[in-house]
mmCIF file of C-alpha atoms in Angstrom:
data_model
loop_
_atom_site.group_PDB
_atom_site.id
_atom_site.type_symbol
_atom_site.label_atom_id
_atom_site.label_comp_id
_atom_site.label_asym_id
_atom_site.label_seq_id
_atom_site.Cartn_x
_atom_site.Cartn_y
_atom_site.Cartn_z
ATOM 1 C CA MET A 1 32.026 -12.131 65.975
ATOM 2 C CA LYS A 2 30.315 -9.288 64.897
ATOM 3 C CA ASN A 3 33.605 -7.827 63.385
ATOM 4 C CA MET A 4 34.651 -11.250 61.469
ATOM 5 C CA GLY A 5 31.026 -11.226 60.235
ATOM 6 C CA LEU A 6 31.425 -7.372 58.900
ATOM 7 C CA ARG A 7 34.777 -8.275 57.470
ATOM 8 C CA PHE A 8 33.219 -11.251 55.800
ATOM 9 C CA PHE A 9 30.552 -9.134 54.163
ATOM 10 C CA LEU A 10 32.967 -6.597 53.071
ATOM 11 C CA LEU A 11 35.220 -8.823 51.421
ATOM 12 C CA LEU A 12 32.190 -10.824 49.728
ATOM 13 C CA THR A 13 30.790 -7.500 48.396
ATOM 14 C CA MET A 14 34.444 -6.583 47.111
ATOM 15 C CA SER A 15 34.680 -9.996 45.432
ATOM 16 C CA LEU A 16 31.331 -9.533 43.470
ATOM 17 C CA MET A 17 32.193 -5.991 42.410
ATOM 18 C CA ILE A 18 35.525 -7.216 40.813
ATOM 19 C CA LEU A 19 33.858 -10.308 38.982
ATOM 20 C CA SER A 20 30.958 -7.899 37.936
ATOM 21 C CA ALA A 21 33.663 -5.489 36.387
ATOM 22 C CA CYS A 22 35.535 -8.316 34.842
ATOM 23 C CA SER A 23 32.426 -9.760 33.104
ATOM 24 C CA GLU A 24 31.293 -6.405 31.829
ATOM 25 C CA ASN A 25 34.479 -5.886 30.041
ATOM 26 C CA LYS A 26 34.107 -8.692 27.691
ATOM 27 C CA ALA A 27 36.417 -7.203 25.161
ATOM 28 C CA SER A 28 39.463 -7.815 27.261
ATOM 29 C CA GLY A 29 40.528 -9.088 30.818
ATOM 30 C CA GLU A 30 42.178 -5.947 32.025
ATOM 31 C CA GLU A 31 41.543 -3.192 29.715
ATOM 32 C CA SER A 32 39.386 -2.178 26.818
ATOM 33 C CA LEU A 33 40.294 -3.405 23.434
ATOM 34 C CA LYS A 34 40.845 -0.304 20.934
ATOM 35 C CA ILE A 35 38.789 -0.102 17.650
ATOM 36 C CA GLY A 36 40.422 2.676 15.369
ATOM 37 C CA VAL A 37 38.368 4.042 12.735
ATOM 38 C CA SER A 38 39.397 6.185 9.931
ATOM 39 C CA ILE A 39 36.477 8.544 9.106
ATOM 40 C CA SER A 40 36.622 9.429 5.478
ATOM 41 C CA ALA A 41 34.629 12.752 5.959
ATOM 42 C CA GLY A 42 33.094 13.515 9.301
ATOM 43 C CA SER A 43 31.242 16.563 7.826
ATOM 44 C CA ASN A 44 29.004 13.979 5.556
ATOM 45 C CA ASN A 45 25.784 13.228 7.307
ATOM 46 C CA THR A 46 26.152 9.475 6.129
ATOM 47 C CA VAL A 47 29.670 9.208 7.497
ATOM 48 C CA LYS A 48 28.856 10.732 10.456
ATOM 49 C CA ASN A 49 25.948 8.505 11.330
ATOM 50 C CA TRP A 50 28.156 5.547 10.343
ATOM 51 C CA TYR A 51 30.712 6.478 12.687
ATOM 52 C CA GLU A 52 28.326 7.308 15.686
ATOM 53 C CA SER A 53 27.032 3.693 15.243
ATOM 54 C CA ILE A 54 30.241 2.210 15.512
ATOM 55 C CA LYS A 55 31.102 4.294 18.614
ATOM 56 C CA THR A 56 27.801 3.585 20.059
ATOM 57 C CA ARG A 57 27.866 -0.346 19.566
ATOM 58 C CA GLY A 58 31.483 -0.611 20.115
ATOM 59 C CA GLU A 59 31.046 1.300 23.680
ATOM 60 C CA ALA A 60 28.129 -0.620 24.484
ATOM 61 C CA LEU A 61 30.069 -4.135 23.973
ATOM 62 C CA GLY A 62 33.074 -2.805 26.344
ATOM 63 C CA TYR A 63 35.740 -1.646 23.580
ATOM 64 C CA GLU A 64 37.148 1.766 23.243
ATOM 65 C CA VAL A 65 36.477 3.333 20.072
ATOM 66 C CA ILE A 66 38.978 5.940 18.435
ATOM 67 C CA GLY A 67 38.102 7.896 15.439
ATOM 68 C CA ILE A 68 40.026 10.243 13.389
ATOM 69 C CA ASP A 69 38.641 12.614 10.610
ATOM 70 C CA SER A 70 40.245 12.832 7.338
ATOM 71 C CA GLN A 71 38.309 15.674 6.202
ATOM 72 C CA GLY A 72 37.561 14.460 2.824
ATOM 73 C CA ASP A 73 41.470 14.604 1.977
ATOM 74 C CA PRO A 74 42.763 11.276 0.760
ATOM 75 C CA SER A 75 46.419 12.097 1.411
ATOM 76 C CA LYS A 76 45.325 13.004 5.238
ATOM 77 C CA GLN A 77 43.776 9.672 5.270
ATOM 78 C CA VAL A 78 46.921 7.738 5.079
ATOM 79 C CA SER A 79 48.315 10.075 8.240
ATOM 80 C CA THR A 80 45.032 9.310 10.151
ATOM 81 C CA ILE A 81 45.621 5.340 9.789
ATOM 82 C CA ASP A 82 49.163 5.941 10.684
ATOM 83 C CA ASN A 83 47.954 8.035 13.762
ATOM 84 C CA LEU A 84 45.664 5.124 14.758
ATOM 85 C CA LEU A 85 48.502 2.597 14.500
ATOM 86 C CA THR A 86 50.533 4.634 16.938
ATOM 87 C CA GLN A 87 47.971 4.583 19.382
ATOM 88 C CA ASN A 88 48.162 0.780 19.596
ATOM 89 C CA VAL A 89 44.624 0.210 18.355
ATOM 90 C CA ASP A 90 43.612 -3.792 18.153
ATOM 91 C CA ALA A 91 41.534 -3.357 15.002
ATOM 92 C CA LEU A 92 40.648 -0.893 12.308
ATOM 93 C CA ILE A 93 37.594 0.216 10.208
ATOM 94 C CA VAL A 94 38.434 2.176 7.316
ATOM 95 C CA TRP A 95 35.985 3.937 4.709
ATOM 96 C CA PRO A 96 38.228 5.180 2.150
ATOM 97 C CA LEU A 97 38.139 8.196 0.218
ATOM 98 C CA ASP A 98 40.658 6.591 -2.252
ATOM 99 C CA SER A 99 41.257 2.741 -1.946
ATOM 100 C CA ASN A 100 44.473 2.822 -3.597
ATOM 101 C CA ALA A 101 46.017 5.716 -1.717
ATOM 102 C CA VAL A 102 45.430 3.974 1.346
ATOM 103 C CA GLN A 103 46.953 0.950 0.708
ATOM 104 C CA PRO A 104 50.537 1.592 1.868
ATOM 105 C CA ALA A 105 49.066 2.349 5.444
ATOM 106 C CA LEU A 106 46.773 -0.820 5.412
ATOM 107 C CA ASP A 107 50.049 -3.035 4.611
ATOM 108 C CA ARG A 108 51.474 -1.550 7.942
ATOM 109 C CA ALA A 109 48.348 -2.373 9.822
ATOM 110 C CA LEU A 110 48.121 -6.074 8.008
ATOM 111 C CA ALA A 111 51.965 -6.339 8.759
ATOM 112 C CA LYS A 112 51.275 -5.870 12.775
ATOM 113 C CA ASN A 113 48.397 -8.649 12.346
ATOM 114 C CA ILE A 114 45.872 -6.084 12.975
ATOM 115 C CA PRO A 115 42.232 -6.962 11.704
ATOM 116 C CA VAL A 116 41.206 -4.513 9.087
ATOM 117 C CA ILE A 117 37.651 -3.891 7.965
ATOM 118 C CA GLY A 118 36.984 -1.627 4.956
ATOM 119 C CA VAL A 119 34.042 -0.108 3.568
ATOM 120 C CA ASP A 120 33.392 -0.075 -0.125
ATOM 121 C CA PHE A 121 37.250 -0.643 -0.945
ATOM 122 C CA ASN A 122 35.583 -3.091 -3.596
ATOM 123 C CA VAL A 123 32.142 -2.146 -4.518
ATOM 124 C CA GLU A 124 31.187 -5.221 -6.195
ATOM 125 C CA LYS A 125 30.912 -8.636 -4.550
ATOM 126 C CA GLY A 126 33.632 -10.983 -5.385
ATOM 127 C CA GLY A 127 36.089 -8.318 -6.417
ATOM 128 C CA GLU A 128 39.616 -7.465 -4.909
ATOM 129 C CA ASP A 129 39.831 -7.889 -1.440
ATOM 130 C CA TYR A 130 42.966 -5.457 -0.859
ATOM 131 C CA GLY A 131 44.299 -7.919 1.827
ATOM 132 C CA LEU A 132 41.383 -6.973 4.156
ATOM 133 C CA SER A 133 40.165 -8.994 6.955
ATOM 134 C CA SER A 134 36.756 -8.362 5.629
ATOM 135 C CA GLN A 135 34.767 -5.804 3.805
ATOM 136 C CA ILE A 136 31.408 -4.081 3.961
ATOM 137 C CA ILE A 137 29.835 -3.341 0.831
ATOM 138 C CA PHE A 138 26.756 -1.131 0.211
ATOM 139 C CA ASP A 139 24.613 -2.800 -2.520
ATOM 140 C CA ARG A 140 24.756 0.582 -4.667
ATOM 141 C CA GLY A 141 24.544 -1.838 -7.774
ATOM 142 C CA SER A 142 21.074 -2.834 -7.028
ATOM 143 C CA SER A 143 20.078 0.833 -6.354
ATOM 144 C CA ALA A 144 21.334 1.885 -9.757
ATOM 145 C CA VAL A 145 19.526 -0.853 -11.570
ATOM 146 C CA GLU A 146 16.186 0.043 -9.799
ATOM 147 C CA ALA A 147 16.835 3.781 -10.606
ATOM 148 C CA ALA A 148 17.109 3.270 -14.180
ATOM 149 C CA LYS A 149 14.268 0.757 -14.092
ATOM 150 C CA ILE A 150 11.914 3.628 -12.690
ATOM 151 C CA PHE A 151 12.889 5.992 -15.006
ATOM 152 C CA ALA A 152 12.370 3.696 -18.119
ATOM 153 C CA GLU A 153 8.763 2.530 -16.750
ATOM 154 C CA THR A 154 7.800 5.969 -15.877
ATOM 155 C CA PHE A 155 8.590 7.409 -19.362
ATOM 156 C CA LYS A 156 7.702 4.040 -21.268
ATOM 157 C CA ASP A 157 5.884 5.872 -23.966
ATOM 158 C CA THR A 158 8.501 8.168 -24.830
ATOM 159 C CA GLU A 159 12.051 8.770 -25.212
ATOM 160 C CA VAL A 160 13.708 10.944 -22.340
ATOM 161 C CA GLU A 161 17.008 12.487 -21.732
ATOM 162 C CA VAL A 162 18.688 11.566 -18.337
ATOM 163 C CA ALA A 163 21.521 13.035 -16.641
ATOM 164 C CA GLY A 164 23.692 12.310 -13.490
ATOM 165 C CA ILE A 165 25.449 14.225 -10.730
ATOM 166 C CA GLY A 166 28.274 12.240 -9.040
ATOM 167 C CA MET A 167 31.000 13.218 -6.605
ATOM 168 C CA ALA A 168 34.288 14.901 -7.499
ATOM 169 C CA ILE A 169 36.462 13.008 -4.928
ATOM 170 C CA PRO A 170 37.086 9.594 -6.402
ATOM 171 C CA VAL A 171 35.177 7.520 -3.400
ATOM 172 C CA PRO A 172 34.987 3.986 -4.879
ATOM 173 C CA GLY A 173 31.341 3.428 -4.023
ATOM 174 C CA ASN A 174 30.127 6.831 -5.492
ATOM 175 C CA ILE A 175 32.073 6.401 -8.512
ATOM 176 C CA PHE A 176 30.592 2.810 -9.001
ATOM 177 C CA VAL A 177 27.111 3.643 -8.601
ATOM 178 C CA MET A 178 27.027 6.473 -11.164
ATOM 179 C CA LYS A 179 29.079 4.343 -13.710
ATOM 180 C CA LYS A 180 26.474 1.568 -12.800
ATOM 181 C CA PHE A 181 23.352 3.640 -13.464
ATOM 182 C CA LYS A 182 24.814 4.944 -16.728
ATOM 183 C CA GLU A 183 25.308 1.320 -17.899
ATOM 184 C CA GLU A 184 21.907 0.404 -16.911
ATOM 185 C CA THR A 185 20.349 3.484 -18.675
ATOM 186 C CA GLU A 186 21.837 2.190 -21.861
ATOM 187 C CA LYS A 187 19.833 -1.056 -21.779
ATOM 188 C CA TYR A 188 16.951 0.849 -22.326
ATOM 189 C CA SER A 189 15.842 2.362 -25.693
ATOM 190 C CA ASN A 190 13.663 4.982 -24.269
ATOM 191 C CA LEU A 191 16.604 6.259 -22.191
ATOM 192 C CA LYS A 192 19.032 8.654 -23.486
ATOM 193 C CA TRP A 193 22.205 9.319 -21.291
ATOM 194 C CA VAL A 194 23.231 12.873 -21.925
ATOM 195 C CA ASP A 195 25.375 14.494 -19.319
ATOM 196 C CA GLN A 196 26.909 14.043 -15.707
ATOM 197 C CA GLN A 197 28.507 16.709 -13.618
ATOM 198 C CA ASP A 198 30.600 15.917 -10.351
ATOM 199 C CA ASN A 199 29.909 17.787 -7.190
ATOM 200 C CA PRO A 200 33.202 19.429 -5.867
ATOM 201 C CA THR A 201 31.645 20.283 -2.351
ATOM 202 C CA ASP A 202 29.389 17.018 -1.529
ATOM 203 C CA ASN A 203 26.289 19.376 -0.606
ATOM 204 C CA ILE A 204 23.071 21.187 -2.024
ATOM 205 C CA ALA A 205 25.331 24.132 -2.831
ATOM 206 C CA GLY A 206 27.603 22.459 -4.705
ATOM 207 C CA ALA A 207 25.000 20.627 -6.788
ATOM 208 C CA ALA A 208 22.874 23.580 -7.722
ATOM 209 C CA PRO A 209 24.959 25.182 -10.424
ATOM 210 C CA LEU A 210 25.797 21.668 -11.843
ATOM 211 C CA MET A 211 22.268 21.115 -12.394
ATOM 212 C CA ALA A 212 21.849 24.551 -13.890
ATOM 213 C CA ASN A 213 24.686 23.747 -16.440
ATOM 214 C CA ILE A 214 22.825 20.496 -17.329
ATOM 215 C CA LEU A 215 19.569 22.237 -18.035
ATOM 216 C CA THR A 216 21.395 24.750 -20.133
ATOM 217 C CA LYS A 217 23.151 22.177 -22.262
ATOM 218 C CA ASN A 218 20.197 19.661 -22.140
ATOM 219 C CA PRO A 219 17.089 21.545 -21.758
ATOM 220 C CA LYS A 220 14.863 18.305 -22.528
ATOM 221 C CA VAL A 221 16.231 16.297 -19.613
ATOM 222 C CA ARG A 222 13.633 14.686 -17.776
ATOM 223 C CA ALA A 223 15.251 12.424 -15.274
ATOM 224 C CA VAL A 224 18.319 12.988 -12.832
ATOM 225 C CA PHE A 225 20.004 10.499 -10.577
ATOM 226 C CA THR A 226 22.469 11.674 -7.933
ATOM 227 C CA TYR A 227 24.773 9.815 -5.728
ATOM 228 C CA ASN A 228 23.393 11.433 -2.722
ATOM 229 C CA ASP A 229 20.241 13.327 -1.378
ATOM 230 C CA GLU A 230 22.017 16.680 -0.950
ATOM 231 C CA SER A 231 22.870 16.631 -4.561
ATOM 232 C CA ALA A 232 19.273 15.432 -5.415
ATOM 233 C CA ILE A 233 17.965 18.540 -3.199
ATOM 234 C CA GLY A 234 20.504 20.868 -4.891
ATOM 235 C CA ALA A 235 19.231 19.818 -8.536
ATOM 236 C CA ALA A 236 15.533 20.432 -7.328
ATOM 237 C CA GLN A 237 16.513 23.869 -6.305
ATOM 238 C CA ALA A 238 18.225 24.556 -9.830
ATOM 239 C CA ILE A 239 15.227 23.146 -11.522
ATOM 240 C CA LYS A 240 12.670 25.649 -9.654
ATOM 241 C CA ASN A 241 14.986 28.687 -9.940
ATOM 242 C CA ALA A 242 14.875 27.859 -14.123
ATOM 243 C CA ASN A 243 11.235 28.087 -13.551
ATOM 244 C CA ARG A 244 10.872 24.303 -14.682
ATOM 245 C CA THR A 245 8.677 21.881 -12.809
ATOM 246 C CA LEU A 246 9.514 18.704 -10.731
ATOM 247 C CA TYR A 247 7.625 15.346 -11.769
ATOM 248 C CA GLU A 248 5.685 15.077 -8.494
ATOM 249 C CA GLU A 249 4.036 18.491 -9.079
ATOM 250 C CA ASP A 250 3.836 17.928 -12.995
ATOM 251 C CA PRO A 251 4.265 14.383 -14.381
ATOM 252 C CA GLU A 252 3.711 15.569 -17.813
ATOM 253 C CA ASN A 253 6.587 17.834 -18.078
ATOM 254 C CA GLY A 254 8.386 17.994 -14.778
ATOM 255 C CA ILE A 255 11.991 16.513 -14.070
ATOM 256 C CA MET A 256 12.144 13.090 -11.732
ATOM 257 C CA ILE A 257 15.081 13.319 -9.302
ATOM 258 C CA ILE A 258 16.277 10.066 -7.586
ATOM 259 C CA GLY A 259 19.068 10.224 -4.945
ATOM 260 C CA VAL A 260 20.898 7.984 -2.781
ATOM 261 C CA ASN A 261 21.099 7.919 1.317
ATOM 262 C CA ALA A 262 18.046 8.226 2.886
ATOM 263 C CA GLU A 263 19.013 10.750 5.400
ATOM 264 C CA LYS A 264 16.619 13.054 7.015
ATOM 265 C CA SER A 265 17.002 15.968 4.624
ATOM 266 C CA GLY A 266 16.518 13.237 1.740
ATOM 267 C CA ILE A 267 13.173 12.040 3.371
ATOM 268 C CA GLU A 268 11.781 15.696 3.875
ATOM 269 C CA ALA A 269 12.547 16.323 0.308
ATOM 270 C CA ILE A 270 10.392 13.222 -0.701
ATOM 271 C CA GLU A 271 7.486 14.487 1.419
ATOM 272 C CA GLN A 272 7.853 17.768 0.091
ATOM 273 C CA GLY A 273 7.778 16.555 -3.650
ATOM 274 C CA LYS A 274 11.201 17.642 -4.499
ATOM 275 C CA LEU A 275 12.580 13.924 -4.661
ATOM 276 C CA PHE A 276 10.761 11.049 -6.359
ATOM 277 C CA ALA A 277 12.790 8.345 -4.217
ATOM 278 C CA THR A 278 15.859 7.648 -2.401
ATOM 279 C CA PHE A 279 17.801 4.468 -1.630
ATOM 280 C CA ASN A 280 18.598 3.823 2.256
ATOM 281 C CA LEU A 281 22.439 3.376 2.160
ATOM 282 C CA ASN A 282 21.840 1.971 5.601
ATOM 283 C CA PRO A 283 25.246 3.540 7.374
ATOM 284 C CA ILE A 284 23.821 2.541 10.785
ATOM 285 C CA LYS A 285 23.443 -1.240 9.962
ATOM 286 C CA ALA A 286 27.006 -0.769 8.358
ATOM 287 C CA GLY A 287 28.522 0.391 11.413
ATOM 288 C CA ILE A 288 26.850 -2.273 13.746
ATOM 289 C CA ALA A 289 27.800 -5.007 11.307
ATOM 290 C CA SER A 290 31.553 -3.882 11.314
ATOM 291 C CA VAL A 291 31.640 -3.780 15.233
ATOM 292 C CA ASP A 292 29.813 -7.239 15.522
ATOM 293 C CA TYR A 293 32.451 -8.779 13.121
ATOM 294 C CA LEU A 294 35.054 -7.937 15.434
ATOM 295 C CA ASP A 295 33.420 -9.130 18.600
ATOM 296 C CA GLU A 296 32.933 -12.431 17.090
ATOM 297 C CA HIS A 297 36.471 -12.444 16.886
ATOM 298 C CA PHE A 298 37.762 -11.100 20.163
ATOM 299 C CA THR A 299 35.009 -11.968 22.409
ATOM 300 C CA ASP A 300 33.653 -15.478 20.851
ATOM 301 C CA GLY A 301 36.972 -16.567 19.591
ATOM 302 C CA VAL A 302 36.215 -16.941 16.078
ATOM 303 C CA SER A 303 39.083 -16.870 13.858
ATOM 304 C CA LEU A 304 39.082 -14.362 11.083
ATOM 305 C CA ASP A 305 39.600 -17.173 8.486
ATOM 306 C CA GLN A 306 36.158 -18.299 9.665
ATOM 307 C CA LEU A 307 34.321 -15.023 9.506
ATOM 308 C CA PRO A 308 32.783 -13.582 5.996
ATOM 309 C CA LYS A 309 35.055 -11.785 3.824
ATOM 310 C CA GLU A 310 32.376 -9.722 2.356
ATOM 311 C CA ILE A 311 29.214 -8.310 4.206
ATOM 312 C CA ILE A 312 26.547 -6.863 1.769
ATOM 313 C CA ILE A 313 24.315 -4.080 3.140
ATOM 314 C CA GLU A 314 20.903 -3.769 1.342
ATOM 315 C CA THR A 315 20.000 -0.485 -0.092
ATOM 316 C CA PRO A 316 16.240 -0.360 -0.270
ATOM 317 C CA LYS A 317 14.168 2.133 -2.136
ATOM 318 C CA VAL A 318 12.435 4.678 -0.102
ATOM 319 C CA ASP A 319 9.625 6.897 -1.276
ATOM 320 C CA LYS A 320 6.119 8.494 -0.387
ATOM 321 C CA ASN A 321 4.518 5.066 -0.294
ATOM 322 C CA THR A 322 7.097 3.415 1.875
ATOM 323 C CA LYS A 323 5.788 1.940 5.034
ATOM 324 C CA GLY A 324 7.568 1.622 8.378
ATOM 325 C CA PHE A 325 10.485 3.450 7.434
ATOM 326 C CA VAL A 326 12.879 3.837 10.496
ATOM 327 C CA SER A 327 15.173 6.996 10.554
ATOM 328 C CA TRP A 328 18.970 6.779 11.048
ATOM 329 C CA GLU A 329 18.575 8.945 14.332
ATOM 330 C CA ASP A 330 15.936 6.232 15.623
ATOM 331 C CA GLU A 331 18.105 3.482 14.693
ATOM 332 C CA LEU A 332 21.169 4.973 16.471
ATOM 333 C CA ASN A 333 18.975 5.596 19.525
ATOM 334 C CA SER A 334 17.933 1.977 19.695
ATOM 335 C CA ILE A 335 21.345 0.599 19.464
ATOM 336 C CA THR A 336 22.159 -1.667 22.581
ATOM 337 C CA LYS A 337 24.905 -4.361 23.561
ATOM 338 C CA ASP A 338 22.339 -7.177 22.734
#
């Protein structure tokens, strides 16, 4: 009797363990579904945090997440997508360096009925869908509108020259935000657009000489908008190296700089008076939204046709008066499966 009782107990325990394992792996009955991620440029802090949020959220929900870095090379990104397809991924998330360049690889994925989520392929709501299952769209347009408004209202009593620093690689979202900002400045009679130069290295070192060139050609410039915080910091360095002042230290004569991203270095630059403001691109929220979209389809059984074709990620302003700002690092650490 004791042996029978022991065998029953062991069988019961094993059964419970098997049931538990099956319920935990909710993405698939036997093995985890694979989410492939085409990373545009892993050295970029925004992209890095975006991918980490996908990986963290995906693994918390029971998925296997496979990411391949395109290292800022549009032609290489096509091969990274094809590489992911050879690994039999069940879904793709792609943040493109060049939307048109990767289209053939996307078509190969779509021909296999693989759900594909794009990030900033189309940068405006209601635009081309590229055949994607859904798109994550950062609301950069609102950032550009608000940045121009800040400059116009700050310098409302005088006409000021405005310049920008964009990105040399034709990433759709970055091209759009600079184009939109230029268009917005032209709506204000006291703002005069004078120049834009594009950062070839996507970092502080690449932006500093560009800002120096802008100052040489346009010594009266008072307002600068950049596509990312690193370029804004590089611009601030060049301004100080040219013995010019920043707005925060000298409102009467200083140059006001506004960036985009709200990464750690950008927040620190605001605290140090180098940047007037930035806009939180919210890459963590974008990554989580992508995984949750796929989880609704794979786990909850919602058809792709019933899920949203566009997911807009808000990009709120962050300045020295912002209360309750949560850093990307803290957002990452708080990701769970709930």
